[in-house]
Short mmCIF file of C-alpha atoms in Angstrom, two decimals:
data_model
loop_
_atom_site.label_atom_id
_atom_site.label_comp_id
_atom_site.label_asym_id
_atom_site.label_seq_id
_atom_site.Cartn_x
_atom_site.Cartn_y
_atom_site.Cartn_z
CA MET A 1 87.57 149.19 181.33
CA SER A 2 90.68 148.25 179.44
CA GLU A 3 91.98 151.04 177.25
CA ARG A 4 93.39 148.54 174.79
CA THR A 5 90.35 146.28 174.38
CA GLY A 6 87.38 148.33 175.50
CA THR A 7 86.27 145.45 177.73
CA LYS A 8 86.41 144.64 181.40
CA ALA A 9 89.99 143.76 182.23
CA THR A 10 91.06 140.58 183.95
CA THR A 11 94.08 140.25 186.20
CA PRO A 12 96.98 139.07 184.05
CA THR A 13 98.59 135.75 184.80
CA THR A 14 102.15 136.41 185.96
CA PRO A 15 104.62 134.90 183.48
CA ALA A 16 107.28 132.64 184.82
CA ALA A 17 110.91 133.55 184.23
CA PRO A 18 112.03 132.55 180.72
CA ALA A 19 112.92 128.88 180.61
CA ASP A 20 116.52 127.83 180.18
CA PRO A 21 116.64 124.49 178.33
CA ALA A 22 120.08 123.88 179.85
CA ASP A 23 118.58 124.02 183.37
CA PRO A 24 115.64 121.59 183.32
CA ALA A 25 112.92 121.65 185.95
CA ASP A 26 112.30 118.82 188.38
CA PRO A 27 110.03 116.36 186.52
CA ALA A 28 108.41 115.29 189.77
CA ASP A 29 107.12 118.82 190.42
CA LEU A 30 105.76 119.61 186.95
CA ALA A 31 102.29 118.13 187.48
CA GLY A 32 101.87 120.05 190.72
CA ARG A 33 103.03 123.27 189.10
CA ALA A 34 100.63 122.81 186.18
CA GLU A 35 97.77 122.24 188.58
CA ARG A 36 98.64 125.35 190.61
CA LEU A 37 99.06 127.50 187.50
CA ASP A 38 95.72 126.38 186.08
CA ALA A 39 94.00 127.01 189.42
CA ALA A 40 95.35 130.58 189.46
CA ASP A 41 94.60 131.28 185.78
CA GLU A 42 92.31 134.31 185.44
CA LEU A 43 91.36 133.18 181.91
CA ALA A 44 90.51 129.59 182.84
CA ALA A 45 86.74 130.09 182.58
CA VAL A 46 87.04 131.34 178.99
CA ARG A 47 87.85 127.76 177.92
CA ASP A 48 84.19 126.88 178.52
CA ARG A 49 83.25 129.19 175.64
CA PHE A 50 84.76 126.70 173.15
CA VAL A 51 83.85 123.25 171.85
CA LEU A 52 86.76 121.09 173.02
CA ASP A 53 87.49 117.47 173.89
CA ASP A 54 90.30 115.48 175.48
CA VAL A 55 92.73 116.23 172.64
CA VAL A 56 95.53 118.65 173.45
CA TYR A 57 94.99 121.17 170.68
CA LEU A 58 98.11 123.25 169.98
CA ASP A 59 97.33 124.25 166.41
CA GLY A 60 95.29 127.38 167.02
CA ASN A 61 97.99 129.29 165.17
CA SER A 62 96.67 127.54 162.03
CA LEU A 63 92.97 127.08 162.87
CA GLY A 64 91.37 128.21 166.09
CA ALA A 65 88.97 125.99 168.01
CA LEU A 66 85.22 126.34 167.50
CA PRO A 67 83.51 128.84 169.83
CA ALA A 68 80.34 127.32 171.28
CA GLY A 69 78.08 130.13 170.08
CA VAL A 70 78.90 129.84 166.39
CA ALA A 71 76.75 126.82 165.46
CA PRO A 72 73.48 128.20 166.90
CA ARG A 73 74.18 131.61 165.37
CA LEU A 74 74.72 130.07 161.94
CA ARG A 75 71.55 127.98 162.26
CA ASP A 76 69.61 131.19 162.85
CA VAL A 77 71.37 133.00 160.00
CA VAL A 78 70.60 130.18 157.56
CA ALA A 79 67.07 129.29 158.73
CA ARG A 80 65.68 132.71 159.60
CA GLU A 81 67.81 135.50 158.12
CA TRP A 82 68.37 133.74 154.79
CA GLY A 83 65.51 131.21 154.82
CA GLU A 84 62.71 133.54 155.95
CA LEU A 85 63.80 137.15 155.58
CA ARG A 86 65.85 136.46 152.46
CA ILE A 87 66.81 139.72 150.67
CA ARG A 88 65.37 141.79 153.52
CA SER A 89 68.27 140.68 155.72
CA TRP A 90 70.67 143.01 153.95
CA GLU A 91 68.95 145.80 155.86
CA GLU A 92 66.87 144.21 158.61
CA SER A 93 69.60 141.84 159.82
CA GLY A 94 72.45 144.28 159.24
CA TRP A 95 74.20 142.26 156.54
CA TRP A 96 75.20 145.33 154.55
CA THR A 97 77.09 147.02 157.37
CA ALA A 98 78.62 143.82 158.79
CA PRO A 99 82.12 144.36 157.31
CA GLU A 100 82.56 147.61 159.24
CA ARG A 101 80.66 146.47 162.33
CA VAL A 102 82.73 143.29 162.71
CA GLY A 103 85.84 145.30 161.90
CA ASP A 104 85.08 147.56 164.84
CA ARG A 105 84.85 144.46 167.06
CA ILE A 106 88.32 143.32 165.96
CA ALA A 107 89.83 146.81 166.23
CA PRO A 108 90.38 146.81 170.04
CA LEU A 109 92.39 143.59 169.74
CA LEU A 110 94.68 145.43 167.32
CA GLY A 111 94.95 148.57 169.41
CA ALA A 112 92.88 150.52 166.88
CA ALA A 113 90.08 153.01 167.35
CA PRO A 114 86.76 152.33 165.58
CA GLY A 115 86.31 153.16 161.91
CA GLN A 116 89.68 151.89 160.68
CA VAL A 117 89.16 148.14 160.16
CA VAL A 118 87.01 146.50 157.51
CA VAL A 119 86.46 142.75 157.22
CA GLY A 120 86.34 140.98 153.87
CA ASP A 121 88.30 139.13 151.20
CA SER A 122 91.33 136.95 151.99
CA THR A 123 94.59 138.02 153.57
CA SER A 124 96.29 137.71 150.17
CA VAL A 125 93.78 140.06 148.53
CA ASN A 126 94.16 142.55 151.36
CA VAL A 127 97.97 142.39 151.11
CA PHE A 128 97.64 143.28 147.43
CA LYS A 129 95.32 146.20 148.15
CA ALA A 130 97.53 147.47 150.97
CA VAL A 131 100.89 147.24 149.19
CA VAL A 132 99.67 148.85 145.98
CA ALA A 133 97.89 151.59 147.92
CA ALA A 134 101.00 152.19 150.03
CA VAL A 135 103.15 152.68 146.93
CA ARG A 136 100.55 155.01 145.45
CA MET A 137 100.49 157.09 148.63
CA ALA A 138 104.27 157.30 149.00
CA VAL A 139 105.67 160.78 148.46
CA GLY A 140 108.41 161.40 145.92
CA PRO A 141 110.08 159.25 143.24
CA ARG A 142 110.29 155.95 145.11
CA ASP A 143 110.66 152.63 143.32
CA GLU A 144 111.37 150.00 145.96
CA VAL A 145 109.19 147.65 148.01
CA LEU A 146 110.91 145.93 150.92
CA VAL A 147 109.53 142.55 151.90
CA ASP A 148 110.30 140.37 154.90
CA ALA A 149 112.69 137.74 153.51
CA ALA A 150 111.17 135.06 155.76
CA SER A 151 107.63 136.13 154.91
CA PHE A 152 104.78 133.70 154.53
CA PRO A 153 105.16 132.74 150.84
CA THR A 154 101.91 134.31 149.63
CA ASP A 155 102.93 137.69 151.01
CA GLY A 156 106.08 137.52 148.93
CA TYR A 157 104.23 136.42 145.80
CA VAL A 158 101.66 139.20 146.15
CA ALA A 159 104.25 141.85 146.99
CA GLU A 160 106.28 140.95 143.92
CA SER A 161 103.22 141.25 141.70
CA ALA A 162 102.25 144.56 143.33
CA ALA A 163 105.78 145.86 142.78
CA ARG A 164 105.68 144.97 139.07
CA MET A 165 102.27 146.59 138.75
CA THR A 166 103.50 149.85 140.29
CA GLY A 167 106.85 149.99 138.52
CA CYS A 168 108.84 149.11 141.63
CA ARG A 169 111.51 146.55 142.35
CA ILE A 170 111.10 144.08 145.17
CA ARG A 171 113.89 143.71 147.71
CA PRO A 172 113.75 140.86 150.27
CA VAL A 173 115.31 141.86 153.59
CA PRO A 174 115.44 139.98 156.91
CA ALA A 175 112.96 141.59 159.27
CA ALA A 176 115.74 142.28 161.78
CA GLU A 177 117.48 144.39 159.12
CA MET A 178 114.37 146.12 157.78
CA ALA A 179 114.83 149.33 159.77
CA ALA A 180 118.39 149.78 158.51
CA ALA A 181 117.44 148.84 154.93
CA ALA A 182 114.78 151.53 154.48
CA GLY A 183 116.03 154.45 152.42
CA LYS A 184 115.11 157.21 150.01
CA ARG A 185 113.96 154.70 147.36
CA THR A 186 111.65 152.83 149.74
CA ALA A 187 108.00 153.33 148.93
CA ALA A 188 106.64 150.57 151.16
CA ALA A 189 107.71 147.74 153.42
CA LEU A 190 105.72 144.56 154.06
CA VAL A 191 106.61 142.82 157.32
CA ASN A 192 105.23 139.87 159.30
CA HIS A 193 104.68 140.76 162.94
CA VAL A 194 105.42 137.16 164.00
CA ASP A 195 107.45 134.73 161.89
CA TYR A 196 105.14 131.84 161.04
CA ARG A 197 107.95 129.27 161.19
CA THR A 198 109.90 130.22 164.30
CA GLY A 199 107.42 132.28 166.33
CA ARG A 200 109.86 135.23 166.48
CA LEU A 201 108.14 138.53 167.28
CA HIS A 202 109.47 141.42 165.23
CA ASP A 203 109.89 145.03 166.31
CA LEU A 204 106.73 146.72 165.07
CA PRO A 205 107.34 150.12 166.72
CA GLY A 206 111.00 150.31 165.69
CA ILE A 207 110.56 149.18 162.09
CA THR A 208 107.53 151.42 161.60
CA ALA A 209 109.41 154.45 162.92
CA ALA A 210 112.48 153.71 160.78
CA VAL A 211 110.53 153.30 157.55
CA HIS A 212 108.61 156.48 158.30
CA ALA A 213 111.87 158.32 158.92
CA ALA A 214 113.01 157.18 155.47
CA GLY A 215 109.77 158.49 153.95
CA GLY A 216 108.06 155.17 153.26
CA LEU A 217 104.90 153.45 154.47
CA VAL A 218 104.60 150.11 156.27
CA VAL A 219 102.16 147.24 155.83
CA TRP A 220 102.08 144.77 158.74
CA ASP A 221 100.85 141.18 158.44
CA LEU A 222 99.27 140.35 161.80
CA CYS A 223 98.14 136.78 161.05
CA HIS A 224 100.24 135.25 163.82
CA SER A 225 99.90 138.00 166.41
CA ALA A 226 96.36 139.40 166.45
CA GLY A 227 94.44 137.79 169.29
CA ALA A 228 97.60 136.49 170.96
CA LEU A 229 99.37 139.70 172.00
CA PRO A 230 98.93 143.49 172.03
CA VAL A 231 99.64 145.11 168.65
CA GLY A 232 99.18 148.85 169.19
CA LEU A 233 98.45 149.96 165.63
CA ASP A 234 97.27 153.45 166.55
CA GLU A 235 99.85 153.92 169.29
CA HIS A 236 102.74 153.19 166.93
CA GLY A 237 101.42 155.06 163.90
CA VAL A 238 101.09 152.00 161.66
CA ASP A 239 99.92 152.89 158.16
CA LEU A 240 98.23 149.70 156.98
CA ALA A 241 97.79 146.20 158.37
CA VAL A 242 96.18 142.97 157.29
CA GLY A 243 95.42 139.69 158.96
CA CYS A 244 93.35 136.53 158.92
CA THR A 245 90.63 135.72 161.45
CA TYR A 246 90.74 131.92 161.58
CA LYS A 247 93.80 131.57 163.84
CA TYR A 248 93.80 133.25 167.25
CA LEU A 249 90.49 135.01 166.44
CA ASN A 250 88.78 131.61 165.97
CA GLY A 251 86.61 132.70 163.02
CA GLY A 252 86.58 129.29 161.32
CA PRO A 253 88.06 127.83 158.13
CA GLY A 254 88.02 130.35 155.31
CA ALA A 255 86.83 133.17 157.55
CA PRO A 256 87.28 136.56 155.89
CA ALA A 257 90.39 138.61 156.60
CA TYR A 258 90.60 142.26 157.63
CA LEU A 259 92.28 145.43 156.42
CA TYR A 260 93.35 148.31 158.68
CA VAL A 261 93.86 151.75 157.14
CA ARG A 262 95.00 154.50 159.49
CA ARG A 263 92.31 157.16 159.67
CA ALA A 264 94.57 159.96 158.40
CA LEU A 265 95.38 157.90 155.28
CA GLN A 266 91.83 156.88 154.42
CA PRO A 267 91.08 159.87 152.14
CA HIS A 268 94.23 158.99 150.16
CA PHE A 269 93.77 155.22 150.07
CA ASP A 270 93.65 154.37 146.36
CA SER A 271 92.61 150.72 146.12
CA PRO A 272 93.76 148.72 143.09
CA LEU A 273 90.47 146.80 143.36
CA PRO A 274 87.75 149.47 143.26
CA GLY A 275 84.69 147.22 143.51
CA TRP A 276 81.08 148.28 143.65
CA ASN A 277 80.94 147.69 147.42
CA SER A 278 83.52 150.42 148.02
CA HIS A 279 81.70 152.95 145.81
CA ARG A 280 80.40 156.02 147.58
CA HIS A 281 76.89 155.23 146.31
CA PRO A 282 77.00 151.53 145.44
CA PHE A 283 73.37 151.22 144.42
CA ALA A 284 73.50 154.22 142.10
CA MET A 285 75.30 151.89 139.66
CA GLU A 286 77.31 154.77 138.25
CA ALA A 287 79.68 154.11 135.38
CA GLY A 288 82.45 156.09 137.06
CA TYR A 289 84.05 155.10 140.36
CA ARG A 290 83.90 157.37 143.41
CA ALA A 291 85.45 155.90 146.53
CA ALA A 292 83.48 155.60 149.75
CA GLU A 293 84.61 157.42 152.84
CA GLY A 294 86.17 155.72 155.84
CA SER A 295 87.09 152.06 156.19
CA ALA A 296 84.45 151.07 153.61
CA ARG A 297 86.95 152.25 151.01
CA GLY A 298 88.73 148.92 151.57
CA ARG A 299 85.74 146.83 150.47
CA VAL A 300 85.56 145.25 147.02
CA GLY A 301 82.67 142.89 146.29
CA THR A 302 79.69 141.37 148.06
CA PRO A 303 80.54 140.43 151.67
CA GLU A 304 80.96 136.74 152.60
CA ILE A 305 77.89 136.82 154.82
CA LEU A 306 77.81 133.28 156.23
CA SER A 307 81.47 133.19 157.22
CA LEU A 308 81.41 136.85 158.25
CA LEU A 309 78.56 136.25 160.69
CA ALA A 310 80.25 133.11 162.00
CA LEU A 311 83.23 135.34 162.79
CA ASP A 312 80.93 137.88 164.41
CA SER A 313 79.67 135.19 166.76
CA ALA A 314 83.18 133.84 167.38
CA LEU A 315 84.28 137.25 168.64
CA ASP A 316 81.84 136.93 171.53
CA VAL A 317 84.44 134.82 173.35
CA TRP A 318 86.44 138.02 173.92
CA GLY A 319 83.81 139.49 176.24
CA GLY A 320 85.53 140.63 179.45
CA VAL A 321 88.98 139.59 178.22
CA ASP A 322 91.96 141.96 178.25
CA ILE A 323 94.58 141.36 175.55
CA GLU A 324 97.29 142.19 178.10
CA ALA A 325 96.11 139.25 180.23
CA VAL A 326 96.20 137.07 177.13
CA ARG A 327 99.79 138.07 176.48
CA ALA A 328 100.81 137.37 180.07
CA LYS A 329 99.31 133.88 179.94
CA SER A 330 100.85 133.22 176.51
CA LEU A 331 104.32 133.92 177.86
CA ALA A 332 103.69 131.85 180.98
CA LEU A 333 102.41 128.92 178.90
CA THR A 334 105.30 128.95 176.46
CA ASP A 335 107.84 129.33 179.28
CA PHE A 336 106.32 126.36 181.07
CA PHE A 337 106.23 124.25 177.91
CA LEU A 338 109.93 124.91 177.31
CA GLU A 339 110.69 123.89 180.87
CA CYS A 340 108.70 120.69 180.44
CA VAL A 341 110.46 119.91 177.16
CA ALA A 342 113.84 120.41 178.82
CA ALA A 343 112.84 118.09 181.67
CA LEU A 344 110.96 115.36 179.78
CA VAL A 345 112.45 115.14 176.29
CA PRO A 346 115.76 113.29 175.79
CA ALA A 347 118.68 115.72 175.75
CA GLY A 348 119.56 116.86 172.27
CA ALA A 349 116.47 115.28 170.69
CA VAL A 350 115.00 118.67 169.71
CA GLU A 351 116.38 122.18 169.29
CA PRO A 352 114.17 125.13 170.32
CA VAL A 353 114.34 127.84 167.65
CA THR A 354 111.78 130.24 169.13
CA PRO A 355 113.49 133.07 171.05
CA LEU A 356 113.64 132.70 174.82
CA ALA A 357 113.39 136.46 175.37
CA HIS A 358 109.79 137.52 175.95
CA ALA A 359 110.23 140.64 173.84
CA ASP A 360 111.08 138.48 170.83
CA ARG A 361 108.50 135.71 171.20
CA GLY A 362 105.02 135.31 169.76
CA SER A 363 102.58 132.67 171.03
CA GLN A 364 104.08 129.53 169.52
CA ILE A 365 107.09 127.33 170.15
CA ALA A 366 109.03 125.82 167.24
CA LEU A 367 111.33 122.88 167.82
CA ARG A 368 113.81 121.66 165.21
CA ARG A 369 114.00 117.92 164.56
CA ALA A 370 115.19 116.21 161.36
CA ASP A 371 112.20 113.83 161.20
CA ALA A 372 109.68 116.42 162.37
CA ASP A 373 106.97 115.16 160.01
CA ARG A 374 107.12 111.64 161.48
CA VAL A 375 107.21 112.95 165.01
CA MET A 376 104.17 115.18 164.50
CA ARG A 377 102.16 112.32 163.01
CA ALA A 378 103.03 110.23 166.08
CA LEU A 379 101.98 113.06 168.41
CA ILE A 380 98.66 113.47 166.64
CA ASP A 381 98.04 109.73 166.89
CA ARG A 382 98.51 110.10 170.67
CA GLY A 383 96.12 113.03 171.03
CA VAL A 384 98.50 115.99 170.84
CA VAL A 385 97.81 118.15 167.79
CA GLY A 386 100.42 120.62 166.61
CA ASP A 387 101.76 120.92 163.09
CA TYR A 388 104.89 120.55 160.99
CA ARG A 389 106.63 122.96 158.63
CA PRO A 390 109.25 121.68 156.18
CA PRO A 391 111.94 120.79 156.39
CA ASP A 392 112.35 120.17 160.10
CA LEU A 393 110.11 122.26 162.38
CA LEU A 394 107.56 121.08 164.92
CA ARG A 395 105.17 123.95 165.71
CA PHE A 396 103.08 124.22 168.86
CA GLY A 397 100.65 127.13 169.01
CA PHE A 398 99.41 128.26 172.43
CA THR A 399 96.00 129.94 172.44
CA PRO A 400 95.62 131.42 175.94
CA LEU A 401 91.82 131.55 175.74
CA TYR A 402 91.58 127.76 175.91
CA THR A 403 95.03 126.19 176.38
CA ARG A 404 95.83 124.96 179.90
CA PHE A 405 99.16 124.47 181.62
CA ALA A 406 98.18 120.82 181.97
CA ASP A 407 97.97 120.71 178.17
CA ALA A 408 101.51 122.07 177.88
CA LEU A 409 102.76 119.41 180.27
CA ARG A 410 100.93 116.58 178.49
CA ALA A 411 102.27 117.74 175.12
CA ALA A 412 105.86 117.76 176.38
CA ARG A 413 105.45 114.41 178.13
CA THR A 414 104.00 112.85 174.96
CA LEU A 415 106.80 114.33 172.86
CA GLY A 416 109.33 112.82 175.25
CA SER A 417 107.63 109.44 174.98
CA VAL A 418 107.64 109.57 171.18
CA LEU A 419 111.32 110.50 171.08
CA GLU A 420 112.52 108.17 173.80
CA GLY A 421 114.99 105.79 172.24
CA SER A 422 114.44 107.15 168.68
CA GLY A 423 117.90 108.81 168.57
#
């Protein structure tokens, strides 16, 4: 059993040495290497748990591929649980407890013990709940909320509103400077674990410890890390965390997000959205609010049952998978892709902006190119799907559960073909 995931562990794929774009691999050997790496991949069989085709899909960092079990599960939910059992399904089919039950299925992927993750609402709503609650729980006269200066825009918008609501000022700080920036005025810090543009992995243990030393609380956005690499929420004493489930967790478009509240903080978690679902006795319909115990305190309104149960089914793909093996393959895939780009793309045509150091890299590679939007459209037309972020970034997300080394090679070869002779 894997301590981190609670599932049978697989043998991790051994990552290659970090690629050096200045020292390209031999193009003639790349196909053979991809074949050997795929043959040795301990996660190769997991690909069969997804609905895939001949397209090279490298956009799982925006929307994960469809797990094969989701469609039949949803047909049963709609036809039988909703169509036949109707209202009885809240109890007989376990609808009412699904937010906590599915949260406990996600928890091992976050390095969290059961009873600390609840699923529901969007990431933005959970950011709002977490930041406001963090400020309310901070000890002493603190009036500052630090926010990752390169944060996904919504996080910044929500944090600014939460700061105004709680009488705080917002202070944008580069994530690399967050630890040094925390001080006696810091009530809370909101940080992205992985930068959505560049794929840079930030120092969760170090930043958390530094903010705690300054007396503040930390909220981590795990949208671009959960399901792609170990997080270690309990191990590193994280206070609160949020994340979406439609990227590396493959929950589907609009799948509900999750909220982690460290067990020791749950009795003090004062949600700014005290909905009837988080009431201690929701069906008593009391006029006054009394918060539920445990992770249910993070609920607000009626759960999004159809999308929540689609996510529940999607999580089946993690059976027997160790997140450490996922991380090892992620690093090996991204290393290999960088080598292929260096060997097959015209020199100087793209600039890698994702860190080469494994300790600083998430599970995506970002390449800078002035006409990145045109290039990505051309790649998609040729069966390689990544995405583009203005003004000049090509993003390629590597989902180890279904991405092959042959896919990395084909993507780089197609990119080289698109850029050949384009200047």
